[in-house]
Amino acid sequence: EACAERLLRGAESFERRVEGRVKLSAPPGLVDAFVVPLLKQLQVAHPGIVLDLDARVGVVDLARREADIALRTLPPRGADLIQKRLLQTHSVVAGHRELVRALGTLKSWEGVPFIQWGEDLAHLPQARWVHEKARGSKSVLITSNFATQVAAVREGLGLLVVPRPYLEVLGLEEPKMTRALRETTQGIVLDELYLVTHRVLRQVPRVDAVWRFLDAHFA
């Protein structure tokens, strides 16, 4: 199987034209908020490329060709993988402007409504922070579907812990809070975003074109 994979990659290295299908794996929230808005620009820049989007929670195996390129929030492992860190930022507590104004200046998390992750993703740093630091808060919705979380927070149902870049895209605001309470949010989660591909595929024209496009736009 390993020999067959090497043979396939060797054949792909002879490609010259920037065309064909490129499979990109990325978390669903990232795809909806940041990748989809770029698709029209990608099509204009590289009309011969067809992007195959795998938007799901989970890590694909790039060595087994489950994807050509991946956007990952965790540093990848594997000697044959090439990575570039695109972003390093922190998560923040945010909500719809009407809810934020209604809450006023928060002095504690007691009774503050939060949208939470389900048990299957309770290990996520954002979910653990709410459980460990926002004590006394009230869970108003529990779901592991990020699109549902976004829809709920936009309706003013509750606050959500999201990476800071999402604020502008989703139209959310951070609530006002006392200095003591804000200290509990310092460094909630250090979020990172990596661009990853297999070492051999990095030089394939169609993969290289998508890599460079994502690198430039996320920068």
PDB file of C-alpha atoms in Angstrom:
ATOM      1  CA  GLU A   1       0.000   0.000   0.000  1.00  0.00           C
ATOM      2  CA  ALA A   2       2.843   2.372   0.867  1.00  0.00           C
ATOM      3  CA  CYS A   3       4.526   1.639  -2.471  1.00  0.00           C
ATOM      4  CA  ALA A   4       1.274   2.329  -4.323  1.00  0.00           C
ATOM      5  CA  GLU A   5       0.916   5.657  -2.512  1.00  0.00           C
ATOM      6  CA  ARG A   6       4.483   6.652  -3.442  1.00  0.00           C
ATOM      7  CA  LEU A   7       3.877   5.662  -7.060  1.00  0.00           C
ATOM      8  CA  LEU A   8       0.706   7.778  -7.174  1.00  0.00           C
ATOM      9  CA  ARG A   9       2.444  10.774  -5.663  1.00  0.00           C
ATOM     10  CA  GLY A  10       5.340  10.336  -8.066  1.00  0.00           C
ATOM     11  CA  ALA A  11       2.957  10.407 -11.022  1.00  0.00           C
ATOM     12  CA  GLU A  12       1.230  13.526  -9.670  1.00  0.00           C
ATOM     13  CA  SER A  13       4.566  15.321  -9.437  1.00  0.00           C
ATOM     14  CA  PHE A  14       4.644  15.389 -13.236  1.00  0.00           C
ATOM     15  CA  GLU A  15       1.567  17.607 -13.420  1.00  0.00           C
ATOM     16  CA  ARG A  16       2.194  20.958 -15.061  1.00  0.00           C
ATOM     17  CA  ARG A  17      -1.182  22.669 -15.412  1.00  0.00           C
ATOM     18  CA  VAL A  18      -3.047  24.283 -12.510  1.00  0.00           C
ATOM     19  CA  GLU A  19      -6.241  22.305 -12.816  1.00  0.00           C
ATOM     20  CA  GLY A  20      -8.078  19.387 -11.272  1.00  0.00           C
ATOM     21  CA  ARG A  21      -9.694  18.541  -7.954  1.00  0.00           C
ATOM     22  CA  VAL A  22      -8.138  19.579  -4.655  1.00  0.00           C
ATOM     23  CA  LYS A  23      -9.620  18.145  -1.472  1.00  0.00           C
ATOM     24  CA  LEU A  24      -9.499  20.541   1.478  1.00  0.00           C
ATOM     25  CA  SER A  25     -10.313  19.444   5.024  1.00  0.00           C
ATOM     26  CA  ALA A  26     -11.285  22.050   7.630  1.00  0.00           C
ATOM     27  CA  PRO A  27     -13.557  22.416  10.684  1.00  0.00           C
ATOM     28  CA  PRO A  28     -17.149  23.320   9.697  1.00  0.00           C
ATOM     29  CA  GLY A  29     -17.211  26.661  11.507  1.00  0.00           C
ATOM     30  CA  LEU A  30     -13.999  27.737   9.837  1.00  0.00           C
ATOM     31  CA  VAL A  31     -15.342  26.687   6.435  1.00  0.00           C
ATOM     32  CA  ASP A  32     -18.619  28.604   6.819  1.00  0.00           C
ATOM     33  CA  ALA A  33     -17.090  31.805   8.181  1.00  0.00           C
ATOM     34  CA  PHE A  34     -13.796  32.083   6.323  1.00  0.00           C
ATOM     35  CA  VAL A  35     -13.364  29.581   3.481  1.00  0.00           C
ATOM     36  CA  VAL A  36     -16.708  29.817   1.665  1.00  0.00           C
ATOM     37  CA  PRO A  37     -16.451  33.631   1.288  1.00  0.00           C
ATOM     38  CA  LEU A  38     -13.163  33.060  -0.584  1.00  0.00           C
ATOM     39  CA  LEU A  39     -14.459  30.508  -3.092  1.00  0.00           C
ATOM     40  CA  LYS A  40     -15.467  33.024  -5.747  1.00  0.00           C
ATOM     41  CA  GLN A  41     -12.024  34.631  -5.629  1.00  0.00           C
ATOM     42  CA  LEU A  42     -10.407  31.198  -5.883  1.00  0.00           C
ATOM     43  CA  GLN A  43     -12.536  30.366  -8.908  1.00  0.00           C
ATOM     44  CA  VAL A  44     -11.545  33.596 -10.630  1.00  0.00           C
ATOM     45  CA  ALA A  45      -7.854  33.101  -9.833  1.00  0.00           C
ATOM     46  CA  HIS A  46      -7.792  29.402 -10.773  1.00  0.00           C
ATOM     47  CA  PRO A  47     -10.796  28.479 -12.948  1.00  0.00           C
ATOM     48  CA  GLY A  48      -9.381  25.016 -13.628  1.00  0.00           C
ATOM     49  CA  ILE A  49      -9.453  23.984  -9.960  1.00  0.00           C
ATOM     50  CA  VAL A  50     -12.418  22.217  -8.383  1.00  0.00           C
ATOM     51  CA  LEU A  51     -12.357  22.438  -4.587  1.00  0.00           C
ATOM     52  CA  ASP A  52     -13.652  19.371  -2.739  1.00  0.00           C
ATOM     53  CA  LEU A  53     -14.505  20.584   0.781  1.00  0.00           C
ATOM     54  CA  ASP A  54     -14.523  18.148   3.686  1.00  0.00           C
ATOM     55  CA  ALA A  55     -16.074  20.229   6.473  1.00  0.00           C
ATOM     56  CA  ARG A  56     -16.315  18.054   9.569  1.00  0.00           C
ATOM     57  CA  VAL A  57     -15.030  17.840  13.116  1.00  0.00           C
ATOM     58  CA  GLY A  58     -12.133  15.419  13.116  1.00  0.00           C
ATOM     59  CA  VAL A  59      -8.632  14.956  11.753  1.00  0.00           C
ATOM     60  CA  VAL A  60      -8.152  13.373   8.327  1.00  0.00           C
ATOM     61  CA  ASP A  61      -5.129  11.246   7.425  1.00  0.00           C
ATOM     62  CA  LEU A  62      -3.162  13.180   4.820  1.00  0.00           C
ATOM     63  CA  ALA A  63      -0.746  10.276   4.373  1.00  0.00           C
ATOM     64  CA  ARG A  64      -3.628   8.099   3.172  1.00  0.00           C
ATOM     65  CA  ARG A  65      -4.882  10.771   0.787  1.00  0.00           C
ATOM     66  CA  GLU A  66      -8.044  11.514   2.774  1.00  0.00           C
ATOM     67  CA  ALA A  67      -7.318  15.130   1.819  1.00  0.00           C
ATOM     68  CA  ASP A  68      -4.733  17.075  -0.145  1.00  0.00           C
ATOM     69  CA  ILE A  69      -4.641  20.080   2.191  1.00  0.00           C
ATOM     70  CA  ALA A  70      -5.964  20.572   5.708  1.00  0.00           C
ATOM     71  CA  LEU A  71      -6.670  23.586   7.909  1.00  0.00           C
ATOM     72  CA  ARG A  72      -6.114  22.410  11.470  1.00  0.00           C
ATOM     73  CA  THR A  73      -6.366  24.022  14.866  1.00  0.00           C
ATOM     74  CA  LEU A  74      -3.773  21.634  16.332  1.00  0.00           C
ATOM     75  CA  PRO A  75      -0.152  21.229  15.180  1.00  0.00           C
ATOM     76  CA  PRO A  76       0.091  18.192  12.887  1.00  0.00           C
ATOM     77  CA  ARG A  77       2.278  15.165  13.495  1.00  0.00           C
ATOM     78  CA  GLY A  78       4.178  13.258  10.843  1.00  0.00           C
ATOM     79  CA  ALA A  79       7.596  13.538   9.249  1.00  0.00           C
ATOM     80  CA  ASP A  80       6.096  13.653   5.751  1.00  0.00           C
ATOM     81  CA  LEU A  81       3.823  16.598   6.502  1.00  0.00           C
ATOM     82  CA  ILE A  82       4.565  20.242   5.759  1.00  0.00           C
ATOM     83  CA  GLN A  83       2.885  22.832   7.943  1.00  0.00           C
ATOM     84  CA  LYS A  84       2.642  26.599   8.243  1.00  0.00           C
ATOM     85  CA  ARG A  85       1.057  28.401  11.160  1.00  0.00           C
ATOM     86  CA  LEU A  86      -1.383  30.949   9.757  1.00  0.00           C
ATOM     87  CA  LEU A  87      -2.797  32.416  12.937  1.00  0.00           C
ATOM     88  CA  GLN A  88      -2.385  32.625  16.680  1.00  0.00           C
ATOM     89  CA  THR A  89      -5.115  34.321  18.704  1.00  0.00           C
ATOM     90  CA  HIS A  90      -7.269  33.973  21.823  1.00  0.00           C
ATOM     91  CA  SER A  91     -10.900  33.031  22.291  1.00  0.00           C
ATOM     92  CA  VAL A  92     -13.283  35.550  23.850  1.00  0.00           C
ATOM     93  CA  VAL A  93     -16.763  35.587  25.344  1.00  0.00           C
ATOM     94  CA  ALA A  94     -19.157  37.207  22.866  1.00  0.00           C
ATOM     95  CA  GLY A  95     -22.828  37.661  22.074  1.00  0.00           C
ATOM     96  CA  HIS A  96     -25.362  39.557  19.983  1.00  0.00           C
ATOM     97  CA  ARG A  97     -25.247  43.316  20.617  1.00  0.00           C
ATOM     98  CA  GLU A  98     -28.809  43.402  22.039  1.00  0.00           C
ATOM     99  CA  LEU A  99     -28.036  40.694  24.597  1.00  0.00           C
ATOM    100  CA  VAL A 100     -24.717  42.327  25.471  1.00  0.00           C
ATOM    101  CA  ARG A 101     -26.461  45.644  26.138  1.00  0.00           C
ATOM    102  CA  ALA A 102     -29.215  43.978  28.141  1.00  0.00           C
ATOM    103  CA  LEU A 103     -26.665  42.245  30.379  1.00  0.00           C
ATOM    104  CA  GLY A 104     -24.933  45.551  31.146  1.00  0.00           C
ATOM    105  CA  THR A 105     -21.642  45.434  33.032  1.00  0.00           C
ATOM    106  CA  LEU A 106     -21.124  41.900  34.331  1.00  0.00           C
ATOM    107  CA  LYS A 107     -19.808  41.514  37.866  1.00  0.00           C
ATOM    108  CA  SER A 108     -20.019  37.719  37.950  1.00  0.00           C
ATOM    109  CA  TRP A 109     -21.050  34.808  35.709  1.00  0.00           C
ATOM    110  CA  GLU A 110     -23.973  33.936  37.991  1.00  0.00           C
ATOM    111  CA  GLY A 111     -27.070  33.350  35.848  1.00  0.00           C
ATOM    112  CA  VAL A 112     -25.398  34.550  32.628  1.00  0.00           C
ATOM    113  CA  PRO A 113     -26.719  32.505  29.668  1.00  0.00           C
ATOM    114  CA  PHE A 114     -24.178  30.452  27.726  1.00  0.00           C
ATOM    115  CA  ILE A 115     -24.409  28.290  24.617  1.00  0.00           C
ATOM    116  CA  GLN A 116     -22.396  25.154  25.317  1.00  0.00           C
ATOM    117  CA  TRP A 117     -20.852  22.221  23.470  1.00  0.00           C
ATOM    118  CA  GLY A 118     -22.363  18.743  23.794  1.00  0.00           C
ATOM    119  CA  GLU A 119     -20.803  15.902  25.774  1.00  0.00           C
ATOM    120  CA  ASP A 120     -18.999  14.549  22.706  1.00  0.00           C
ATOM    121  CA  LEU A 121     -16.970  17.775  22.473  1.00  0.00           C
ATOM    122  CA  ALA A 122     -16.881  18.697  26.152  1.00  0.00           C
ATOM    123  CA  HIS A 123     -13.097  18.194  26.034  1.00  0.00           C
ATOM    124  CA  LEU A 124     -12.644  21.299  23.874  1.00  0.00           C
ATOM    125  CA  PRO A 125     -10.799  24.113  25.693  1.00  0.00           C
ATOM    126  CA  GLN A 126     -13.715  26.525  25.133  1.00  0.00           C
ATOM    127  CA  ALA A 127     -16.150  24.073  26.721  1.00  0.00           C
ATOM    128  CA  ARG A 128     -13.814  23.369  29.643  1.00  0.00           C
ATOM    129  CA  TRP A 129     -13.395  27.090  30.326  1.00  0.00           C
ATOM    130  CA  VAL A 130     -17.150  27.614  30.694  1.00  0.00           C
ATOM    131  CA  HIS A 131     -17.380  24.612  33.002  1.00  0.00           C
ATOM    132  CA  GLU A 132     -14.367  25.553  35.152  1.00  0.00           C
ATOM    133  CA  LYS A 133     -14.294  29.362  35.125  1.00  0.00           C
ATOM    134  CA  ALA A 134     -17.804  30.623  34.331  1.00  0.00           C
ATOM    135  CA  ARG A 135     -19.247  29.078  37.469  1.00  0.00           C
ATOM    136  CA  GLY A 136     -22.856  29.832  38.174  1.00  0.00           C
ATOM    137  CA  SER A 137     -23.597  30.528  34.517  1.00  0.00           C
ATOM    138  CA  LYS A 138     -26.736  29.104  32.927  1.00  0.00           C
ATOM    139  CA  SER A 139     -26.631  26.728  29.940  1.00  0.00           C
ATOM    140  CA  VAL A 140     -29.448  27.770  27.594  1.00  0.00           C
ATOM    141  CA  LEU A 141     -28.462  25.538  24.682  1.00  0.00           C
ATOM    142  CA  ILE A 142     -26.225  22.488  24.383  1.00  0.00           C
ATOM    143  CA  THR A 143     -25.196  21.467  20.868  1.00  0.00           C
ATOM    144  CA  SER A 144     -22.032  20.307  19.111  1.00  0.00           C
ATOM    145  CA  ASN A 145     -23.164  21.809  15.815  1.00  0.00           C
ATOM    146  CA  PHE A 146     -21.267  25.065  15.368  1.00  0.00           C
ATOM    147  CA  ALA A 147     -23.700  26.412  12.753  1.00  0.00           C
ATOM    148  CA  THR A 148     -26.534  25.936  15.268  1.00  0.00           C
ATOM    149  CA  GLN A 149     -24.485  27.699  17.948  1.00  0.00           C
ATOM    150  CA  VAL A 150     -23.899  30.642  15.626  1.00  0.00           C
ATOM    151  CA  ALA A 151     -27.588  30.852  14.704  1.00  0.00           C
ATOM    152  CA  ALA A 152     -28.530  30.792  18.399  1.00  0.00           C
ATOM    153  CA  VAL A 153     -26.037  33.451  19.459  1.00  0.00           C
ATOM    154  CA  ARG A 154     -27.177  35.698  16.604  1.00  0.00           C
ATOM    155  CA  GLU A 155     -30.718  35.391  17.933  1.00  0.00           C
ATOM    156  CA  GLY A 156     -29.510  36.654  21.303  1.00  0.00           C
ATOM    157  CA  LEU A 157     -30.086  33.350  23.090  1.00  0.00           C
ATOM    158  CA  GLY A 158     -26.819  33.390  24.983  1.00  0.00           C
ATOM    159  CA  LEU A 159     -23.090  34.079  25.013  1.00  0.00           C
ATOM    160  CA  LEU A 160     -20.567  31.929  23.179  1.00  0.00           C
ATOM    161  CA  VAL A 161     -16.820  31.387  23.502  1.00  0.00           C
ATOM    162  CA  VAL A 162     -15.268  31.871  20.056  1.00  0.00           C
ATOM    163  CA  PRO A 163     -11.863  32.778  18.599  1.00  0.00           C
ATOM    164  CA  ARG A 164     -11.553  36.566  18.287  1.00  0.00           C
ATOM    165  CA  PRO A 165     -11.503  36.643  14.430  1.00  0.00           C
ATOM    166  CA  TYR A 166     -15.108  35.413  14.428  1.00  0.00           C
ATOM    167  CA  LEU A 167     -16.386  38.596  16.086  1.00  0.00           C
ATOM    168  CA  GLU A 168     -16.293  40.741  12.957  1.00  0.00           C
ATOM    169  CA  VAL A 169     -17.473  37.951  10.647  1.00  0.00           C
ATOM    170  CA  LEU A 170     -20.440  37.012  12.833  1.00  0.00           C
ATOM    171  CA  GLY A 171     -21.233  40.553  14.022  1.00  0.00           C
ATOM    172  CA  LEU A 172     -20.739  39.734  17.717  1.00  0.00           C
ATOM    173  CA  GLU A 173     -19.555  41.889  20.607  1.00  0.00           C
ATOM    174  CA  GLU A 174     -17.766  41.263  23.892  1.00  0.00           C
ATOM    175  CA  PRO A 175     -19.850  42.114  26.979  1.00  0.00           C
ATOM    176  CA  LYS A 176     -18.699  44.767  29.424  1.00  0.00           C
ATOM    177  CA  MET A 177     -17.433  43.359  32.710  1.00  0.00           C
ATOM    178  CA  THR A 178     -15.580  44.400  35.828  1.00  0.00           C
ATOM    179  CA  ARG A 179     -11.799  44.167  35.893  1.00  0.00           C
ATOM    180  CA  ALA A 180     -11.920  41.237  38.314  1.00  0.00           C
ATOM    181  CA  LEU A 181     -14.285  39.280  36.081  1.00  0.00           C
ATOM    182  CA  ARG A 182     -12.297  40.097  32.959  1.00  0.00           C
ATOM    183  CA  GLU A 183      -9.251  38.534  34.563  1.00  0.00           C
ATOM    184  CA  THR A 184     -11.038  35.187  34.414  1.00  0.00           C
ATOM    185  CA  THR A 185     -11.207  35.516  30.624  1.00  0.00           C
ATOM    186  CA  GLN A 186      -7.545  36.355  30.068  1.00  0.00           C
ATOM    187  CA  GLY A 187      -6.081  33.695  27.842  1.00  0.00           C
ATOM    188  CA  ILE A 188      -9.274  31.594  27.759  1.00  0.00           C
ATOM    189  CA  VAL A 189      -7.825  29.561  24.915  1.00  0.00           C
ATOM    190  CA  LEU A 190      -4.807  30.160  22.726  1.00  0.00           C
ATOM    191  CA  ASP A 191      -6.158  29.330  19.272  1.00  0.00           C
ATOM    192  CA  GLU A 192      -3.836  28.418  16.428  1.00  0.00           C
ATOM    193  CA  LEU A 193      -4.504  27.640  12.793  1.00  0.00           C
ATOM    194  CA  TYR A 194      -2.207  25.531  10.634  1.00  0.00           C
ATOM    195  CA  LEU A 195      -2.064  24.917   6.902  1.00  0.00           C
ATOM    196  CA  VAL A 196      -0.934  21.332   6.275  1.00  0.00           C
ATOM    197  CA  THR A 197      -0.197  19.106   3.298  1.00  0.00           C
ATOM    198  CA  HIS A 198       1.933  16.095   2.400  1.00  0.00           C
ATOM    199  CA  ARG A 199       5.541  16.873   1.502  1.00  0.00           C
ATOM    200  CA  VAL A 200       5.248  15.393  -2.002  1.00  0.00           C
ATOM    201  CA  LEU A 201       1.911  17.050  -2.824  1.00  0.00           C
ATOM    202  CA  ARG A 202       3.245  20.487  -1.873  1.00  0.00           C
ATOM    203  CA  GLN A 203       4.856  20.845  -5.318  1.00  0.00           C
ATOM    204  CA  VAL A 204       1.866  19.603  -7.340  1.00  0.00           C
ATOM    205  CA  PRO A 205       0.636  22.712  -9.224  1.00  0.00           C
ATOM    206  CA  ARG A 206      -3.048  22.451  -8.283  1.00  0.00           C
ATOM    207  CA  VAL A 207      -2.210  21.838  -4.602  1.00  0.00           C
ATOM    208  CA  ASP A 208       0.446  24.537  -4.599  1.00  0.00           C
ATOM    209  CA  ALA A 209      -2.036  27.041  -6.070  1.00  0.00           C
ATOM    210  CA  VAL A 210      -4.638  26.404  -3.338  1.00  0.00           C
ATOM    211  CA  TRP A 211      -1.923  26.443  -0.651  1.00  0.00           C
ATOM    212  CA  ARG A 212      -0.630  29.827  -1.791  1.00  0.00           C
ATOM    213  CA  PHE A 213      -4.157  31.204  -2.129  1.00  0.00           C
ATOM    214  CA  LEU A 214      -5.164  30.198   1.412  1.00  0.00           C
ATOM    215  CA  ASP A 215      -1.849  31.366   2.841  1.00  0.00           C
ATOM    216  CA  ALA A 216      -2.217  34.808   1.279  1.00  0.00           C
ATOM    217  CA  HIS A 217      -5.859  35.366   2.221  1.00  0.00           C
ATOM    218  CA  PHE A 218      -5.679  34.078   5.778  1.00  0.00           C
ATOM    219  CA  ALA A 219      -2.612  36.244   6.339  1.00  0.00           C
TER     220      ALA A 219
END
